mmCIF file of C-alpha atoms in Angstrom:
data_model
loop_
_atom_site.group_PDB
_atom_site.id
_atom_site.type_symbol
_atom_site.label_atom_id
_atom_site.label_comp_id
_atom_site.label_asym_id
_atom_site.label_seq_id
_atom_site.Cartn_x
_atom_site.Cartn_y
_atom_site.Cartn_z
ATOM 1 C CA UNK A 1 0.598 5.649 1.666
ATOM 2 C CA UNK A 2 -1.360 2.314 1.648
ATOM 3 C CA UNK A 3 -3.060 3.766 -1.517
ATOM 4 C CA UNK A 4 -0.433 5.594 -3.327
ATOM 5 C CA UNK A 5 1.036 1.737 -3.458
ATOM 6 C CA UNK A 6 -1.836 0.523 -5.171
ATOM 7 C CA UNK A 7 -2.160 3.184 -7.383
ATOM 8 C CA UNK A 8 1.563 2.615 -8.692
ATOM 9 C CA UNK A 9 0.966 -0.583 -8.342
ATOM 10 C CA UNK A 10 -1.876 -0.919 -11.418
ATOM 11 C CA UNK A 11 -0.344 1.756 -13.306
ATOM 12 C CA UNK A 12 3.266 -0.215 -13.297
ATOM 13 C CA UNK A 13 0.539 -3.396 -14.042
ATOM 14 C CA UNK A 14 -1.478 -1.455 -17.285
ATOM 15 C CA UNK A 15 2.397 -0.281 -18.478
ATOM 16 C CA UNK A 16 3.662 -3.328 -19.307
ATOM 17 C CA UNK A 17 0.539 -4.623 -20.429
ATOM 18 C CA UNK A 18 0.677 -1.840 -22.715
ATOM 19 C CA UNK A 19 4.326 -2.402 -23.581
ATOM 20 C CA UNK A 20 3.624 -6.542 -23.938
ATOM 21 C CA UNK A 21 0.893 -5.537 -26.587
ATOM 22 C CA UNK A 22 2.928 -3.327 -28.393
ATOM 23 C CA UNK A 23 5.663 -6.262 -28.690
ATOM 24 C CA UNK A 24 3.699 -9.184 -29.204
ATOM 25 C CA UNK A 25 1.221 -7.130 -31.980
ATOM 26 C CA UNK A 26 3.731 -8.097 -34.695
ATOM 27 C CA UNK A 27 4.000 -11.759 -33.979
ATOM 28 C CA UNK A 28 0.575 -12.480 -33.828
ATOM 29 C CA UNK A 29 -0.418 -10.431 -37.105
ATOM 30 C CA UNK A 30 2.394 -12.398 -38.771
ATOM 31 C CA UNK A 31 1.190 -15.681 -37.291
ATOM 32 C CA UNK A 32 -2.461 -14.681 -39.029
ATOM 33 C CA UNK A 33 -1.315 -13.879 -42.420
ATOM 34 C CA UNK A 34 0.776 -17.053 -42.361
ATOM 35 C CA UNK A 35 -2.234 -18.826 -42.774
ATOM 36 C CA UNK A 36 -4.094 -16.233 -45.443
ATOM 37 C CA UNK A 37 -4.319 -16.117 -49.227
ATOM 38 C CA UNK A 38 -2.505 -13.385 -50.926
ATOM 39 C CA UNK A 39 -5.067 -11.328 -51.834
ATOM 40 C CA UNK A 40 -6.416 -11.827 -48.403
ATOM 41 C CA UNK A 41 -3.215 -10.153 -47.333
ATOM 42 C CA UNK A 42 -2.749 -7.487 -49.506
ATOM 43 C CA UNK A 43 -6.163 -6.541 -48.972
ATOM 44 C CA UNK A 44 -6.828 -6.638 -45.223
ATOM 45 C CA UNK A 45 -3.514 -7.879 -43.342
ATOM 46 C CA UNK A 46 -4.732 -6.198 -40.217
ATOM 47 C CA UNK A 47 -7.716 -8.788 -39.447
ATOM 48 C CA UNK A 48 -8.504 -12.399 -38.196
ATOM 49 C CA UNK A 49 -8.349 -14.961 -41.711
ATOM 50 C CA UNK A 50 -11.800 -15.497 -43.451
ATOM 51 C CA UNK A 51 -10.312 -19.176 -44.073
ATOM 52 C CA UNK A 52 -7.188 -20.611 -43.358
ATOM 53 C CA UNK A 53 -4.489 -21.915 -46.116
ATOM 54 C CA UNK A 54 -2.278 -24.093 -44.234
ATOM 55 C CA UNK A 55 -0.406 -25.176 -47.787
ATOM 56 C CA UNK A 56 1.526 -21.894 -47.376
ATOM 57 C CA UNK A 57 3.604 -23.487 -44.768
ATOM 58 C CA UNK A 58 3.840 -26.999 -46.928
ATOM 59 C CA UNK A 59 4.767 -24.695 -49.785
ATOM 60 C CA UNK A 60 7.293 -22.849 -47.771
ATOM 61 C CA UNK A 61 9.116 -25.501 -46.744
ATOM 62 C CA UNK A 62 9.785 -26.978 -50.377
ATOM 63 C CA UNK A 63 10.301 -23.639 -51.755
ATOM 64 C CA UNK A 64 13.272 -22.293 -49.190
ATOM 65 C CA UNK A 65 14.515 -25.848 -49.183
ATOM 66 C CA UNK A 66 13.671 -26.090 -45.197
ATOM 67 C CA UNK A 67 15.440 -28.569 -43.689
ATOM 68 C CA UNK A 68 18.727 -27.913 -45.205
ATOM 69 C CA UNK A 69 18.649 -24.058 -44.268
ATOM 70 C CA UNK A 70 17.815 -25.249 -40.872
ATOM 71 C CA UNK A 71 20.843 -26.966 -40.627
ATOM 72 C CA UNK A 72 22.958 -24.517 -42.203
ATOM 73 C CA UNK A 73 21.705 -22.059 -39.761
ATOM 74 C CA UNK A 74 22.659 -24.751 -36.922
ATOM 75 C CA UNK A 75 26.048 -25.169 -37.800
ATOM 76 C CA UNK A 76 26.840 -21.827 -38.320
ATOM 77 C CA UNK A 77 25.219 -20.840 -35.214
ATOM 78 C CA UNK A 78 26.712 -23.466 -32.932
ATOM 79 C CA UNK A 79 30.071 -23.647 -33.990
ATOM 80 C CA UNK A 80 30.303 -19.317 -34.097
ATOM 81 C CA UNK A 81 28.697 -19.524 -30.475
ATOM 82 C CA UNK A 82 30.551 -22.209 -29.277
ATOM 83 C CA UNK A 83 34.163 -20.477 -30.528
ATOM 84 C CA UNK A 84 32.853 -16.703 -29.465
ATOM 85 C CA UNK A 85 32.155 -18.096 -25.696
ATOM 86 C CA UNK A 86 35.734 -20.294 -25.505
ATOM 87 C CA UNK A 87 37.806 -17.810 -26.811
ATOM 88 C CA UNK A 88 36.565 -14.623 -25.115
ATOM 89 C CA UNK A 89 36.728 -16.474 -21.306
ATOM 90 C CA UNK A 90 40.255 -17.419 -22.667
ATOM 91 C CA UNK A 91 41.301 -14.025 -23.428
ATOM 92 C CA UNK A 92 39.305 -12.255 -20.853
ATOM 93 C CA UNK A 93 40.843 -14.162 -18.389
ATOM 94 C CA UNK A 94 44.495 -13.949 -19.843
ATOM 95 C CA UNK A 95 44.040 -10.020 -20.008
ATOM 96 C CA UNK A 96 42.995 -10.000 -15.929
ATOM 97 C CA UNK A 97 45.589 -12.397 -14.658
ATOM 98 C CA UNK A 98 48.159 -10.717 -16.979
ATOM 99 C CA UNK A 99 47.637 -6.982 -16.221
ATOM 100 C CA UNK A 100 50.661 -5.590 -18.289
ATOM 101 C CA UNK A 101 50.548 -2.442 -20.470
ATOM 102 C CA UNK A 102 50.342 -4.692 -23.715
ATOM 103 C CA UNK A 103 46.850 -6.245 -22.357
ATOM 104 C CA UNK A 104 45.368 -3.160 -21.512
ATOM 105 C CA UNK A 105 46.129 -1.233 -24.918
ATOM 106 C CA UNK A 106 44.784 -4.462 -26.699
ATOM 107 C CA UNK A 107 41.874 -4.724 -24.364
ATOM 108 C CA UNK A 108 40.896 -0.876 -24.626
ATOM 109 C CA UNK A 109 41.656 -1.503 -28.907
ATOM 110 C CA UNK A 110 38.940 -4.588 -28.247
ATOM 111 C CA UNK A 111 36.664 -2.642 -26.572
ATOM 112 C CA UNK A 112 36.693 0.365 -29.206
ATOM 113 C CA UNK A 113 36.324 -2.051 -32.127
ATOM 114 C CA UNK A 114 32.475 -2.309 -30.923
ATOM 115 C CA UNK A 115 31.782 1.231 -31.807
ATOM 116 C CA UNK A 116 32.805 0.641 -35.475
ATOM 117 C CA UNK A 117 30.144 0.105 -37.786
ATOM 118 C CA UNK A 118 29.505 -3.354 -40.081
ATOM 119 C CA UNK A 119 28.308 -1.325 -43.140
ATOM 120 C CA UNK A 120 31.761 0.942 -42.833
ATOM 121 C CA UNK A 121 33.963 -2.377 -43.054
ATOM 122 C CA UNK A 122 31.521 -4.542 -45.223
ATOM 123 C CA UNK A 123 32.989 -4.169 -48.913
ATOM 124 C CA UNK A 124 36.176 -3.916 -47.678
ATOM 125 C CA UNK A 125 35.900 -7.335 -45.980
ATOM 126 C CA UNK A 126 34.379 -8.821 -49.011
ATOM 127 C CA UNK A 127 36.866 -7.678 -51.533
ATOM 128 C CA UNK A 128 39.507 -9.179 -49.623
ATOM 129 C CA UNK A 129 37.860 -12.840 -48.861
ATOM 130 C CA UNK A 130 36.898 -12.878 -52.387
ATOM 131 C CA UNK A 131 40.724 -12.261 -53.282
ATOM 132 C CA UNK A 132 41.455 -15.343 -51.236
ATOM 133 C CA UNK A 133 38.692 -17.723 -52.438
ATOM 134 C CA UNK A 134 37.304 -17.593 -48.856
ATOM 135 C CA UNK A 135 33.628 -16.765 -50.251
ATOM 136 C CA UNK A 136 30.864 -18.754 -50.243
ATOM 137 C CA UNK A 137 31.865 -20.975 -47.389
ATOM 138 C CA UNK A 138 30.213 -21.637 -44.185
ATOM 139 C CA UNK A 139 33.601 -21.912 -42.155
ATOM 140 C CA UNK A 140 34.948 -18.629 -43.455
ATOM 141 C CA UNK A 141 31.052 -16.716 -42.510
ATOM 142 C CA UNK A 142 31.869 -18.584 -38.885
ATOM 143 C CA UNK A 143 35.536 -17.297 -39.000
ATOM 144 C CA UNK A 144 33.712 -13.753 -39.679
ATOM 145 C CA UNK A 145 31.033 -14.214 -36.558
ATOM 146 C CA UNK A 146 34.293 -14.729 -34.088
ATOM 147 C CA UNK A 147 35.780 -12.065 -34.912
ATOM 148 C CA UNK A 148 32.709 -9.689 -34.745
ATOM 149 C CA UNK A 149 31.592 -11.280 -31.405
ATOM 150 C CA UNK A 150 34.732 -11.750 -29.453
ATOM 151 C CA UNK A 151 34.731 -7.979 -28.894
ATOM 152 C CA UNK A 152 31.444 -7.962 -26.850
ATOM 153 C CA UNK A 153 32.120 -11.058 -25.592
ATOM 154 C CA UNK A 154 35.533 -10.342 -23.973
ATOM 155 C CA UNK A 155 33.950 -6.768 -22.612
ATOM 156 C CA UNK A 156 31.370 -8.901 -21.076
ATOM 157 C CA UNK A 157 33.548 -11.741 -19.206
ATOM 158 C CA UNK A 158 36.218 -8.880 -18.524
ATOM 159 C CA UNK A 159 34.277 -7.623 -15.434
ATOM 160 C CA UNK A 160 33.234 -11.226 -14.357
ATOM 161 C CA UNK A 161 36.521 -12.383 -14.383
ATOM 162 C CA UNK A 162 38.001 -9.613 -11.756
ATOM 163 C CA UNK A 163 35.301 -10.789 -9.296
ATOM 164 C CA UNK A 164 36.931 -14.508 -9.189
ATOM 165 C CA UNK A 165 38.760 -14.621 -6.336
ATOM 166 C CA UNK A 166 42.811 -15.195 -7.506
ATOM 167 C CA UNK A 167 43.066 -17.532 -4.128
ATOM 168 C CA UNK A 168 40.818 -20.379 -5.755
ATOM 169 C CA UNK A 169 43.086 -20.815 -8.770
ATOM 170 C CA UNK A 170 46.091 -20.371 -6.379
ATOM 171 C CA UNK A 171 44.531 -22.934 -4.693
ATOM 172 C CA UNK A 172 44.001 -25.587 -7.808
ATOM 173 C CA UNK A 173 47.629 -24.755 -9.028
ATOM 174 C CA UNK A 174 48.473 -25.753 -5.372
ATOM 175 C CA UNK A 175 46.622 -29.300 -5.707
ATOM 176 C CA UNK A 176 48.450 -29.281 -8.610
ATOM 177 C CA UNK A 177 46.207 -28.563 -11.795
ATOM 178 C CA UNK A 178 47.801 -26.967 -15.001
ATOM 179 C CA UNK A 179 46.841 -23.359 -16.088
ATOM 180 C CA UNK A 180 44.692 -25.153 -18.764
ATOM 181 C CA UNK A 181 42.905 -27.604 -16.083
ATOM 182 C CA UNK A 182 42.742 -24.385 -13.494
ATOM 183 C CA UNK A 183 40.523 -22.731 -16.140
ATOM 184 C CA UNK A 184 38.436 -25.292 -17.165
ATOM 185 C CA UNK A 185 37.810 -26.698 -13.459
ATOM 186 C CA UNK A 186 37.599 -23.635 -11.725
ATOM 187 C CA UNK A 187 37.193 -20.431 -13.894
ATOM 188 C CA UNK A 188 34.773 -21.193 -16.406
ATOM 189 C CA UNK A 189 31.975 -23.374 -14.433
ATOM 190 C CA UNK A 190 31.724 -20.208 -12.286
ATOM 191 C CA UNK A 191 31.972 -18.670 -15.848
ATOM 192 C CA UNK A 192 28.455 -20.225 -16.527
ATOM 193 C CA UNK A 193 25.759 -17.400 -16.032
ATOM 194 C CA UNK A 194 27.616 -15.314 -18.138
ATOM 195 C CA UNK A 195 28.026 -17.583 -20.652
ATOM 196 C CA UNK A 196 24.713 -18.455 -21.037
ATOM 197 C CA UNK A 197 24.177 -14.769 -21.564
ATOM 198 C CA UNK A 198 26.516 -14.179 -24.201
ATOM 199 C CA UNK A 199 25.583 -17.702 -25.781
ATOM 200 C CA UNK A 200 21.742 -16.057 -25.806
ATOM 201 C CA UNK A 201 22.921 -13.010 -27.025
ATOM 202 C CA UNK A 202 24.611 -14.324 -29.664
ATOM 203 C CA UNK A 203 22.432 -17.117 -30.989
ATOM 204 C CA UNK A 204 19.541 -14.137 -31.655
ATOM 205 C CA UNK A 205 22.319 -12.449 -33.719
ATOM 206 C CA UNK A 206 23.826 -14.917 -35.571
ATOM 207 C CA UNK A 207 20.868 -17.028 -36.197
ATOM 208 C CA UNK A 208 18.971 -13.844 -37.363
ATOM 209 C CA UNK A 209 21.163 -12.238 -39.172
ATOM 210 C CA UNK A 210 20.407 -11.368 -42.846
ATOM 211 C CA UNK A 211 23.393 -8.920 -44.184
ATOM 212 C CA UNK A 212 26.560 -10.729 -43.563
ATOM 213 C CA UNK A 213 25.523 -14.252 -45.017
ATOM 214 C CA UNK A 214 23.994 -12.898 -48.576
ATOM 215 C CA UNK A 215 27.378 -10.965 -48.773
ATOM 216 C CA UNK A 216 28.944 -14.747 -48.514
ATOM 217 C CA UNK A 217 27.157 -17.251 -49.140
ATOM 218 C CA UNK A 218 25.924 -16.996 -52.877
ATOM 219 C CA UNK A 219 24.793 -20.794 -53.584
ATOM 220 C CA UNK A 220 21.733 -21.163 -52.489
ATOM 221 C CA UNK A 221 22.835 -24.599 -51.219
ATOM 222 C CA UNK A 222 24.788 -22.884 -48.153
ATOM 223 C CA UNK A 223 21.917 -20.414 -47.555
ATOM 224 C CA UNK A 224 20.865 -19.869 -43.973
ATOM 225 C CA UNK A 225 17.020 -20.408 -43.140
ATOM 226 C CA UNK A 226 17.220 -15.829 -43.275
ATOM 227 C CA UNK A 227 18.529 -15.540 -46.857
ATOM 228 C CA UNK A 228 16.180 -18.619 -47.785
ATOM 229 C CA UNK A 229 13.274 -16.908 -47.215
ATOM 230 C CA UNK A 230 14.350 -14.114 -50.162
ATOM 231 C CA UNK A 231 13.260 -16.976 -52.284
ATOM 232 C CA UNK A 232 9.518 -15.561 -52.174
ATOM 233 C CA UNK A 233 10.469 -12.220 -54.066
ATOM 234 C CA UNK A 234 9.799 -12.569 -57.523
ATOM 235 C CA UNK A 235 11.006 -9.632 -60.042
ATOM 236 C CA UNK A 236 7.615 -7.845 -59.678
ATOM 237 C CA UNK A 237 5.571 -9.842 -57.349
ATOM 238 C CA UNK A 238 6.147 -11.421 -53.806
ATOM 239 C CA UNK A 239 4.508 -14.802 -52.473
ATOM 240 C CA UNK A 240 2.896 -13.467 -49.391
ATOM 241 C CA UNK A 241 1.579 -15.971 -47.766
ATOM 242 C CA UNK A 242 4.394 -18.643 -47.929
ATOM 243 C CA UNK A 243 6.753 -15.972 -47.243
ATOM 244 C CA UNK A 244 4.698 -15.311 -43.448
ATOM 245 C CA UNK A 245 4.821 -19.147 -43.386
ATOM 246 C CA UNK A 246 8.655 -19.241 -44.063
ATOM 247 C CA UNK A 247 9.129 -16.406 -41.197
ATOM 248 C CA UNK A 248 7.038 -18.192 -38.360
ATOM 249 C CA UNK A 249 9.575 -21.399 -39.506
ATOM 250 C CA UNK A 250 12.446 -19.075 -39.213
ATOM 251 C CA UNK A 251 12.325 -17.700 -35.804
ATOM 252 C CA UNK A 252 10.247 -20.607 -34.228
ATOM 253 C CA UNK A 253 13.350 -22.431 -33.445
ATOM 254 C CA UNK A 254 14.882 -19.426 -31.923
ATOM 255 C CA UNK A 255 12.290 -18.393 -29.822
ATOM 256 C CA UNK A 256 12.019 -22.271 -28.509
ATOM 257 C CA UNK A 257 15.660 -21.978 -27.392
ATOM 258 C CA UNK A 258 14.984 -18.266 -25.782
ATOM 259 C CA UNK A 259 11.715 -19.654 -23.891
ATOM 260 C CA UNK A 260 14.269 -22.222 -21.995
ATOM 261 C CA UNK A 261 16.703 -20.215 -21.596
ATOM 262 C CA UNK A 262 15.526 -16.786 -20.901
ATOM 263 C CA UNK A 263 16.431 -17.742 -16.734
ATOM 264 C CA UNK A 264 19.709 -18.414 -17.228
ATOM 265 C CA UNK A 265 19.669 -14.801 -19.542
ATOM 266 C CA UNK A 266 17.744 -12.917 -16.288
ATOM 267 C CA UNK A 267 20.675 -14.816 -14.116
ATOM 268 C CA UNK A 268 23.372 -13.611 -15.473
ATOM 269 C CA UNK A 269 21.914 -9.979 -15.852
ATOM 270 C CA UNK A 270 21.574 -10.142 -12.086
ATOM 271 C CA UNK A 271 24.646 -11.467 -11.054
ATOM 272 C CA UNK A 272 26.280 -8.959 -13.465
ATOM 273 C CA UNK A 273 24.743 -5.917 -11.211
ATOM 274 C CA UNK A 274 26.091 -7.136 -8.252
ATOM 275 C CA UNK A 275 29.531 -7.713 -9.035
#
């Protein structure tokens, strides 16, 4: 028995080794050929660089304009996130405290929204914001992102929400908080694990996403640091190198905030299959 352990043991050890390789294959090929010549990459992107060009990445971040696509891509990000979390705990909560018939058709008409496709809504949605001069405007792209990720969002803090205990906001009305101060002192800071989850969640979407922004935001001056990168592809040629550079500068930031956060993302996960 001793040895059957072991055995599953190494093989669960050489199986995510395997699986870790597989994963982290694309990020270090892409970190390589960030640092190549072009012809270097079109010609062997596969191996180690001969020499290293580290102007790709000064080049880069003149070309997509850097710094102001990185804060583009911050204010979109934070404000969508920050909206998303807010109103979903608001209405998740108001749809569990308020069971009626009215809450649970809108709830189930929530949850079925998920299953409908972007690409089936997409010109649609376009047509009409561009009808009502909404295009081309961060604040109307972060009107977009709330609507598309209070669905999930709501889902998500649904099931949380049942597992409060009704007594402790009983008890807060009793000491005499408001319904607004019950929520905010009691509900949502026990709230927290799953809203760092959904804020996770949602930060790799939104700050990643590449289709909904070039369908709104045509100046290049409200480009995210995504869309900015297009800037290597010429009519008949692309800029390899910079354009590696420009993706390592893209999802560095990202992958910064996921390294911090990824035990809040493993907390929630596990508090979620208890409940």
């Amino acid at each position: 028995m001793q040895r059957f352990k072991k055995q599953t043991s190494w093989l669960t050890i050489i199986g995510l080794s395997v699986i870790l390789f597989i994963f982290i294959v694309p990020f270090v090929l892409l970190l390589f050929n960030s640092v190549k010549a072009n012809k270097d990459i079109t010609s062997s992107p596969l191996t180690l660089p001969t020499s290293f060009v580290f102007s790709n990445y000064s080049i880069a971040l003149d070309k997509m304009n850097y710094f102001h696509a990185f804060a583009n891509s911050v204010i979109i990000t934070l404000f969508s996130v920050l909206f998303i979390s807010l109103f979903a705990a608001m209405t998740a909560h108001y749809f569990v405290r308020h069971d009626t018939k009215f809450n649970q058709y809108t709830f189930l008409l929530m949850v079925a929204s998920m299953i409908i496709p972007f690409q089936a809504i997409m010109i649609p949605l376009v047509k009409i914001y561009g009808s009502l001069n909404m295009l081309n405007n961060k604040w109307a792209l972060i009107f977009m992102y709330i609507g598309f990720g209070c669905s999930l969002a709501i889902f998500i803090y649904h099931g949380f929400v049942k597992s409060i205990p009704k007594e402790l906001e009983e008890a807060a009305m009793i000491d005499g908080c408001t319904p607004t101060q019950t929520f905010f002192r009691i509900v949502f800071p026990v709230l927290m694990p799953t809203t760092a989850t959904i804020t996770i969640l949602n930060v790799l979407w939104i700050w990643n996403d590449f289709l909904l922004p070039s369908l709104v935001l045509v100046d290049p001056l409200q480009r995210t640091l995504p869309l900015s990168t297009f800037n290597f592809y010429g009519t008949y040629t692309v800029d390899y190198g910079p354009l590696m550079a420009s993706l390592v500068l893209s999802i560095f930031p990202v992958v910064i905030i996921y390294l911090f956060a990824q035990k809040y993302i493993i907390q929630g996960v596990m508090q979620g299959s208890v409940k």
